[in-house]
mmCIF file with all atom_site columns, C-alpha atoms in Angstrom:
data_model
loop_
_atom_site.group_PDB
_atom_site.id
_atom_site.type_symbol
_atom_site.label_atom_id
_atom_site.label_alt_id
_atom_site.label_comp_id
_atom_site.label_asym_id
_atom_site.label_entity_id
_atom_site.label_seq_id
_atom_site.pdbx_PDB_ins_code
_atom_site.Cartn_x
_atom_site.Cartn_y
_atom_site.Cartn_z
_atom_site.occupancy
_atom_site.B_iso_or_equiv
_atom_site.pdbx_formal_charge
_atom_site.auth_seq_id
_atom_site.auth_comp_id
_atom_site.auth_asym_id
_atom_site.auth_atom_id
_atom_site.pdbx_PDB_model_num
ATOM 1   C CA . MET M 1 1   ? -26.311 -31.097 6.334   1.00 0.00 ? 1   MET M CA 1
ATOM 2   C CA . SER M 1 2   ? -23.240 -30.838 4.502   1.00 0.00 ? 2   SER M CA 1
ATOM 3   C CA . LYS M 1 3   ? -19.285 -29.952 5.232   1.00 0.00 ? 3   LYS M CA 1
ATOM 4   C CA . THR M 1 4   ? -19.832 -26.502 2.513   1.00 0.00 ? 4   THR M CA 1
ATOM 5   C CA . GLU M 1 5   ? -22.179 -25.844 4.675   1.00 0.00 ? 5   GLU M CA 1
ATOM 6   C CA . LEU M 1 6   ? -21.119 -25.364 7.873   1.00 0.00 ? 6   LEU M CA 1
ATOM 7   C CA . ASN M 1 7   ? -18.135 -23.125 6.612   1.00 0.00 ? 7   ASN M CA 1
ATOM 8   C CA . LYS M 1 8   ? -20.639 -21.602 4.558   1.00 0.00 ? 8   LYS M CA 1
ATOM 9   C CA . GLN M 1 9   ? -22.342 -20.392 8.476   1.00 0.00 ? 9   GLN M CA 1
ATOM 10  C CA . TRP M 1 10  ? -19.201 -20.521 9.741   1.00 0.00 ? 10  TRP M CA 1
ATOM 11  C CA . ILE M 1 11  ? -17.540 -17.574 7.460   1.00 0.00 ? 11  ILE M CA 1
ATOM 12  C CA . PHE M 1 12  ? -20.426 -15.513 7.510   1.00 0.00 ? 12  PHE M CA 1
ATOM 13  C CA . LYS M 1 13  ? -20.188 -15.653 11.100  1.00 0.00 ? 13  LYS M CA 1
ATOM 14  C CA . LEU M 1 14  ? -17.078 -14.831 11.287  1.00 0.00 ? 14  LEU M CA 1
ATOM 15  C CA . PHE M 1 15  ? -18.176 -12.075 9.005   1.00 0.00 ? 15  PHE M CA 1
ATOM 16  C CA . LEU M 1 16  ? -20.598 -10.400 10.939  1.00 0.00 ? 16  LEU M CA 1
ATOM 17  C CA . GLU M 1 17  ? -17.781 -10.773 14.412  1.00 0.00 ? 17  GLU M CA 1
ATOM 18  C CA . LEU M 1 18  ? -14.888 -9.273  11.457  1.00 0.00 ? 18  LEU M CA 1
ATOM 19  C CA . ILE M 1 19  ? -18.097 -5.663  11.391  1.00 0.00 ? 19  ILE M CA 1
ATOM 20  C CA . THR M 1 20  ? -18.341 -6.269  14.929  1.00 0.00 ? 20  THR M CA 1
ATOM 21  C CA . GLN M 1 21  ? -14.889 -5.347  15.575  1.00 0.00 ? 21  GLN M CA 1
ATOM 22  C CA . GLN M 1 22  ? -13.785 -3.319  13.706  1.00 0.00 ? 22  GLN M CA 1
ATOM 23  C CA . GLU M 1 23  ? -15.638 -0.513  15.834  1.00 0.00 ? 23  GLU M CA 1
ATOM 24  C CA . THR M 1 24  ? -13.134 -1.089  18.823  1.00 0.00 ? 24  THR M CA 1
ATOM 25  C CA . ARG M 1 25  ? -10.499 -1.598  16.836  1.00 0.00 ? 25  ARG M CA 1
ATOM 26  C CA . ASP M 1 26  ? -11.380 1.608   14.824  1.00 0.00 ? 26  ASP M CA 1
ATOM 27  C CA . GLY M 1 27  ? -11.637 2.815   18.887  1.00 0.00 ? 27  GLY M CA 1
ATOM 28  C CA . LYS M 1 28  ? -8.554  1.072   19.376  1.00 0.00 ? 28  LYS M CA 1
ATOM 29  C CA . PHE M 1 29  ? -6.349  2.972   16.690  1.00 0.00 ? 29  PHE M CA 1
ATOM 30  C CA . ALA M 1 30  ? -7.378  6.046   17.947  1.00 0.00 ? 30  ALA M CA 1
ATOM 31  C CA . VAL M 1 31  ? -6.075  6.264   21.199  1.00 0.00 ? 31  VAL M CA 1
ATOM 32  C CA . ARG M 1 32  ? -3.295  5.118   20.119  1.00 0.00 ? 32  ARG M CA 1
ATOM 33  C CA . PHE M 1 33  ? -3.305  8.659   17.789  1.00 0.00 ? 33  PHE M CA 1
ATOM 34  C CA . GLY M 1 34  ? -4.376  10.669  20.799  1.00 0.00 ? 34  GLY M CA 1
ATOM 35  C CA . GLU M 1 35  ? -1.295  9.960   22.490  1.00 0.00 ? 35  GLU M CA 1
ATOM 36  C CA . GLU M 1 36  ? 1.070   10.798  20.044  1.00 0.00 ? 36  GLU M CA 1
ATOM 37  C CA . LYS M 1 37  ? -1.521  13.431  19.038  1.00 0.00 ? 37  LYS M CA 1
ATOM 38  C CA . ARG M 1 38  ? -1.483  14.695  22.652  1.00 0.00 ? 38  ARG M CA 1
ATOM 39  C CA . LYS M 1 39  ? 2.622   15.251  22.076  1.00 0.00 ? 39  LYS M CA 1
ATOM 40  C CA . VAL M 1 40  ? 2.551   17.710  19.312  1.00 0.00 ? 40  VAL M CA 1
ATOM 41  C CA . GLU M 1 41  ? -0.137  19.547  21.388  1.00 0.00 ? 41  GLU M CA 1
ATOM 42  C CA . SER M 1 42  ? 2.404   19.657  23.671  1.00 0.00 ? 42  SER M CA 1
ATOM 43  C CA . GLU M 1 43  ? 4.841   20.500  21.487  1.00 0.00 ? 43  GLU M CA 1
ATOM 44  C CA . LEU M 1 44  ? 2.813   23.106  19.966  1.00 0.00 ? 44  LEU M CA 1
ATOM 45  C CA . GLY M 1 45  ? 1.028   24.118  22.373  1.00 0.00 ? 45  GLY M CA 1
ATOM 46  C CA . LEU M 1 46  ? -1.821  24.134  21.142  1.00 0.00 ? 46  LEU M CA 1
ATOM 47  C CA . LYS M 1 47  ? -5.479  21.994  21.455  1.00 0.00 ? 47  LYS M CA 1
ATOM 48  C CA . LEU M 1 48  ? -6.308  19.839  18.509  1.00 0.00 ? 48  LEU M CA 1
ATOM 49  C CA . ASN M 1 49  ? -10.216 18.439  18.481  1.00 0.00 ? 49  ASN M CA 1
ATOM 50  C CA . LEU M 1 50  ? -10.441 16.546  15.828  1.00 0.00 ? 50  LEU M CA 1
ATOM 51  C CA . ASN M 1 51  ? -11.931 13.368  13.758  1.00 0.00 ? 51  ASN M CA 1
ATOM 52  C CA . LEU M 1 52  ? -10.963 10.417  11.752  1.00 0.00 ? 52  LEU M CA 1
ATOM 53  C CA . SER M 1 53  ? -12.845 12.548  8.645   1.00 0.00 ? 53  SER M CA 1
ATOM 54  C CA . GLU M 1 54  ? -10.486 15.324  10.127  1.00 0.00 ? 54  GLU M CA 1
ATOM 55  C CA . ILE M 1 55  ? -7.199  13.492  10.053  1.00 0.00 ? 55  ILE M CA 1
ATOM 56  C CA . HIS M 1 56  ? -8.480  11.164  7.184   1.00 0.00 ? 56  HIS M CA 1
ATOM 57  C CA . MET M 1 57  ? -7.832  14.845  5.554   1.00 0.00 ? 57  MET M CA 1
ATOM 58  C CA . ILE M 1 58  ? -5.474  15.774  6.675   1.00 0.00 ? 58  ILE M CA 1
ATOM 59  C CA . ALA M 1 59  ? -3.242  12.603  4.951   1.00 0.00 ? 59  ALA M CA 1
ATOM 60  C CA . CYS M 1 60  ? -4.589  13.205  2.075   1.00 0.00 ? 60  CYS M CA 1
ATOM 61  C CA . ILE M 1 61  ? -3.459  15.957  1.549   1.00 0.00 ? 61  ILE M CA 1
ATOM 62  C CA . GLY M 1 62  ? -0.278  15.392  2.894   1.00 0.00 ? 62  GLY M CA 1
ATOM 63  C CA . ASP M 1 63  ? -0.025  12.004  0.217   1.00 0.00 ? 63  ASP M CA 1
ATOM 64  C CA . HIS M 1 64  ? -0.891  13.979  -2.782  1.00 0.00 ? 64  HIS M CA 1
ATOM 65  C CA . GLY M 1 65  ? -0.302  18.460  -1.940  1.00 0.00 ? 65  GLY M CA 1
ATOM 66  C CA . PRO M 1 66  ? -1.351  20.062  -3.611  1.00 0.00 ? 66  PRO M CA 1
ATOM 67  C CA . ILE M 1 67  ? -4.719  19.268  -4.443  1.00 0.00 ? 67  ILE M CA 1
ATOM 68  C CA . ASN M 1 68  ? -8.293  21.230  -4.809  1.00 0.00 ? 68  ASN M CA 1
ATOM 69  C CA . VAL M 1 69  ? -11.122 20.161  -2.513  1.00 0.00 ? 69  VAL M CA 1
ATOM 70  C CA . THR M 1 70  ? -12.510 17.785  -5.594  1.00 0.00 ? 70  THR M CA 1
ATOM 71  C CA . THR M 1 71  ? -9.541  15.746  -5.386  1.00 0.00 ? 71  THR M CA 1
ATOM 72  C CA . ILE M 1 72  ? -9.585  15.637  -1.959  1.00 0.00 ? 72  ILE M CA 1
ATOM 73  C CA . SER M 1 73  ? -13.833 14.715  -2.643  1.00 0.00 ? 73  SER M CA 1
ATOM 74  C CA . GLU M 1 74  ? -12.588 12.242  -4.246  1.00 0.00 ? 74  GLU M CA 1
ATOM 75  C CA . LYS M 1 75  ? -9.918  10.444  -2.699  1.00 0.00 ? 75  LYS M CA 1
ATOM 76  C CA . THR M 1 76  ? -11.771 10.532  1.101   1.00 0.00 ? 76  THR M CA 1
ATOM 77  C CA . ASP M 1 77  ? -15.128 9.394   -0.489  1.00 0.00 ? 77  ASP M CA 1
ATOM 78  C CA . LEU M 1 78  ? -16.365 12.984  0.694   1.00 0.00 ? 78  LEU M CA 1
ATOM 79  C CA . THR M 1 79  ? -18.565 15.593  0.407   1.00 0.00 ? 79  THR M CA 1
ATOM 80  C CA . LYS M 1 80  ? -17.311 18.773  -1.797  1.00 0.00 ? 80  LYS M CA 1
ATOM 81  C CA . GLY M 1 81  ? -19.034 20.487  1.020   1.00 0.00 ? 81  GLY M CA 1
ATOM 82  C CA . SER M 1 82  ? -17.466 18.043  3.565   1.00 0.00 ? 82  SER M CA 1
ATOM 83  C CA . VAL M 1 83  ? -14.203 18.441  2.070   1.00 0.00 ? 83  VAL M CA 1
ATOM 84  C CA . THR M 1 84  ? -14.936 22.359  2.985   1.00 0.00 ? 84  THR M CA 1
ATOM 85  C CA . ARG M 1 85  ? -16.095 23.075  5.824   1.00 0.00 ? 85  ARG M CA 1
ATOM 86  C CA . ILE M 1 86  ? -13.625 20.407  7.086   1.00 0.00 ? 86  ILE M CA 1
ATOM 87  C CA . THR M 1 87  ? -10.857 22.673  5.168   1.00 0.00 ? 87  THR M CA 1
ATOM 88  C CA . GLN M 1 88  ? -12.506 26.023  7.287   1.00 0.00 ? 88  GLN M CA 1
ATOM 89  C CA . LYS M 1 89  ? -11.405 23.708  10.241  1.00 0.00 ? 89  LYS M CA 1
ATOM 90  C CA . LEU M 1 90  ? -8.144  22.384  9.095   1.00 0.00 ? 90  LEU M CA 1
ATOM 91  C CA . LEU M 1 91  ? -7.190  25.981  8.152   1.00 0.00 ? 91  LEU M CA 1
ATOM 92  C CA . ALA M 1 92  ? -8.132  27.612  11.469  1.00 0.00 ? 92  ALA M CA 1
ATOM 93  C CA . LEU M 1 93  ? -5.993  25.762  13.126  1.00 0.00 ? 93  LEU M CA 1
ATOM 94  C CA . GLU M 1 94  ? -3.026  26.433  10.808  1.00 0.00 ? 94  GLU M CA 1
ATOM 95  C CA . LEU M 1 95  ? -2.730  22.720  9.623   1.00 0.00 ? 95  LEU M CA 1
ATOM 96  C CA . ILE M 1 96  ? -3.514  23.093  6.264   1.00 0.00 ? 96  ILE M CA 1
ATOM 97  C CA . LYS M 1 97  ? -2.485  26.867  4.119   1.00 0.00 ? 97  LYS M CA 1
ATOM 98  C CA . LYS M 1 98  ? -4.016  27.934  0.744   1.00 0.00 ? 98  LYS M CA 1
ATOM 99  C CA . GLN M 1 99  ? -2.040  28.555  -2.472  1.00 0.00 ? 99  GLN M CA 1
ATOM 100 C CA . GLN M 1 100 ? -3.488  28.817  -6.430  1.00 0.00 ? 100 GLN M CA 1
ATOM 101 C CA . LEU M 1 101 ? -1.070  27.686  -9.010  1.00 0.00 ? 101 LEU M CA 1
ATOM 102 C CA . HIS M 1 102 ? 0.720   30.318  -10.749 1.00 0.00 ? 102 HIS M CA 1
ATOM 103 C CA . ASP M 1 103 ? -0.151  29.327  -13.940 1.00 0.00 ? 103 ASP M CA 1
ATOM 104 C CA . ASN M 1 104 ? -4.439  28.429  -12.328 1.00 0.00 ? 104 ASN M CA 1
ATOM 105 C CA . LYS M 1 105 ? -5.551  31.381  -10.322 1.00 0.00 ? 105 LYS M CA 1
ATOM 106 C CA . LYS M 1 106 ? -9.312  30.267  -9.979  1.00 0.00 ? 106 LYS M CA 1
ATOM 107 C CA . GLU M 1 107 ? -8.326  27.063  -8.352  1.00 0.00 ? 107 GLU M CA 1
ATOM 108 C CA . VAL M 1 108 ? -7.599  26.421  -4.957  1.00 0.00 ? 108 VAL M CA 1
ATOM 109 C CA . TYR M 1 109 ? -4.704  24.060  -3.738  1.00 0.00 ? 109 TYR M CA 1
ATOM 110 C CA . PHE M 1 110 ? -4.225  22.678  -0.022  1.00 0.00 ? 110 PHE M CA 1
ATOM 111 C CA . ARG M 1 111 ? -1.046  22.248  1.068   1.00 0.00 ? 111 ARG M CA 1
ATOM 112 C CA . LEU M 1 112 ? -0.101  20.938  4.846   1.00 0.00 ? 112 LEU M CA 1
ATOM 113 C CA . THR M 1 113 ? 1.736   23.552  7.000   1.00 0.00 ? 113 THR M CA 1
ATOM 114 C CA . ALA M 1 114 ? 4.837   22.130  9.075   1.00 0.00 ? 114 ALA M CA 1
ATOM 115 C CA . LYS M 1 115 ? 1.611   21.272  11.908  1.00 0.00 ? 115 LYS M CA 1
ATOM 116 C CA . GLY M 1 116 ? 0.102   19.806  10.170  1.00 0.00 ? 116 GLY M CA 1
ATOM 117 C CA . GLN M 1 117 ? 2.553   17.827  8.658   1.00 0.00 ? 117 GLN M CA 1
ATOM 118 C CA . LYS M 1 118 ? 3.843   16.306  12.278  1.00 0.00 ? 118 LYS M CA 1
ATOM 119 C CA . LEU M 1 119 ? -0.309  15.101  12.373  1.00 0.00 ? 119 LEU M CA 1
ATOM 120 C CA . HIS M 1 120 ? 0.792   13.896  8.869   1.00 0.00 ? 120 HIS M CA 1
ATOM 121 C CA . ALA M 1 121 ? 3.799   11.648  10.271  1.00 0.00 ? 121 ALA M CA 1
ATOM 122 C CA . ILE M 1 122 ? 2.024   10.369  13.310  1.00 0.00 ? 122 ILE M CA 1
ATOM 123 C CA . HIS M 1 123 ? -0.681  9.066   11.369  1.00 0.00 ? 123 HIS M CA 1
ATOM 124 C CA . ASP M 1 124 ? 2.242   7.343   8.167   1.00 0.00 ? 124 ASP M CA 1
ATOM 125 C CA . ARG M 1 125 ? 4.281   6.182   11.457  1.00 0.00 ? 125 ARG M CA 1
ATOM 126 C CA . LEU M 1 126 ? 1.467   4.220   12.818  1.00 0.00 ? 126 LEU M CA 1
ATOM 127 C CA . HIS M 1 127 ? -0.683  2.868   9.815   1.00 0.00 ? 127 HIS M CA 1
ATOM 128 C CA . GLN M 1 128 ? 2.474   1.535   8.510   1.00 0.00 ? 128 GLN M CA 1
ATOM 129 C CA . GLU M 1 129 ? 3.252   -0.183  12.256  1.00 0.00 ? 129 GLU M CA 1
ATOM 130 C CA . ILE M 1 130 ? -0.880  -1.821  10.917  1.00 0.00 ? 130 ILE M CA 1
ATOM 131 C CA . GLU M 1 131 ? 0.600   -2.528  7.687   1.00 0.00 ? 131 GLU M CA 1
ATOM 132 C CA . ARG M 1 132 ? 3.795   -4.433  9.353   1.00 0.00 ? 132 ARG M CA 1
ATOM 133 C CA . ARG M 1 133 ? 1.633   -6.659  11.986  1.00 0.00 ? 133 ARG M CA 1
ATOM 134 C CA . PHE M 1 134 ? -0.762  -7.272  9.146   1.00 0.00 ? 134 PHE M CA 1
ATOM 135 C CA . MET M 1 135 ? 2.053   -8.844  6.657   1.00 0.00 ? 135 MET M CA 1
ATOM 136 C CA . LEU M 1 136 ? 3.212   -11.117 9.582   1.00 0.00 ? 136 LEU M CA 1
ATOM 137 C CA . LEU M 1 137 ? -0.114  -12.287 10.353  1.00 0.00 ? 137 LEU M CA 1
ATOM 138 C CA . LEU M 1 138 ? -0.645  -12.357 5.928   1.00 0.00 ? 138 LEU M CA 1
ATOM 139 C CA . ASP M 1 139 ? 3.096   -14.996 5.769   1.00 0.00 ? 139 ASP M CA 1
ATOM 140 C CA . LYS M 1 140 ? 2.290   -18.322 8.025   1.00 0.00 ? 140 LYS M CA 1
ATOM 141 C CA . TYR M 1 141 ? -0.585  -18.740 4.680   1.00 0.00 ? 141 TYR M CA 1
ATOM 142 C CA . THR M 1 142 ? 0.525   -20.431 0.996   1.00 0.00 ? 142 THR M CA 1
ATOM 143 C CA . PRO M 1 143 ? 0.574   -18.214 -2.118  1.00 0.00 ? 143 PRO M CA 1
ATOM 144 C CA . GLU M 1 144 ? -2.787  -20.415 -3.405  1.00 0.00 ? 144 GLU M CA 1
ATOM 145 C CA . GLN M 1 145 ? -4.933  -19.159 -0.125  1.00 0.00 ? 145 GLN M CA 1
ATOM 146 C CA . LEU M 1 146 ? -4.309  -15.545 -0.741  1.00 0.00 ? 146 LEU M CA 1
ATOM 147 C CA . THR M 1 147 ? -4.921  -15.998 -3.839  1.00 0.00 ? 147 THR M CA 1
ATOM 148 C CA . PHE M 1 148 ? -8.368  -16.871 -2.795  1.00 0.00 ? 148 PHE M CA 1
ATOM 149 C CA . ALA M 1 149 ? -8.569  -14.067 0.132   1.00 0.00 ? 149 ALA M CA 1
ATOM 150 C CA . ARG M 1 150 ? -7.790  -11.770 -1.967  1.00 0.00 ? 150 ARG M CA 1
ATOM 151 C CA . GLU M 1 151 ? -10.656 -12.752 -4.630  1.00 0.00 ? 151 GLU M CA 1
ATOM 152 C CA . LEU M 1 152 ? -12.727 -12.849 -1.392  1.00 0.00 ? 152 LEU M CA 1
ATOM 153 C CA . LEU M 1 153 ? -11.933 -10.042 -0.300  1.00 0.00 ? 153 LEU M CA 1
ATOM 154 C CA . GLN M 1 154 ? -12.851 -8.426  -3.207  1.00 0.00 ? 154 GLN M CA 1
ATOM 155 C CA . ASP M 1 155 ? -16.367 -10.652 -3.731  1.00 0.00 ? 155 ASP M CA 1
ATOM 156 C CA . LEU M 1 156 ? -17.001 -9.175  -0.446  1.00 0.00 ? 156 LEU M CA 1
ATOM 157 C CA . LEU M 1 157 ? -16.222 -5.148  -1.355  1.00 0.00 ? 157 LEU M CA 1
ATOM 158 C CA . GLU M 1 158 ? -18.410 -5.574  -4.771  1.00 0.00 ? 158 GLU M CA 1
ATOM 159 C CA . TRP M 1 159 ? -21.693 -7.338  -2.576  1.00 0.00 ? 159 TRP M CA 1
ATOM 160 C CA . ASP M 1 160 ? -24.462 -5.281  -2.038  1.00 0.00 ? 160 ASP M CA 1
ATOM 161 C CA . TYR M 1 161 ? -26.473 -7.231  0.403   1.00 0.00 ? 161 TYR M CA 1
#
């Protein structure tokens, strides 16, 4: 077998490992976020049983609010029905609030409450730490290697297996 074919097989094997490992890393992120969330729960005197979709919706509203259901759906890749269900839960927990803009009484928009802003800050801080560590990892590569890696990752995103 040629060196090129061996390298392709190694890349495929590593790709499969990366996909599998992502589940583990999502779990680690959830644990870290959970630890921070428990601190906020203690401070607020409130139990927050949130999954990652609900946390990411808080992040979306925090990053883009005021924001409506359609835009949340587009930004999170969740159905409008899922967005509606999750916003109802977040409203009940007083993590978000509904509002109508003065010039558009028909459309409902969402913003974070003070409680929601605390969770958004935790989520943001954890993501910033992950990004910082990732950038340190990338520092060891040349500009040409980074260009190749970007192209490979873009191709993988577009590839339909």
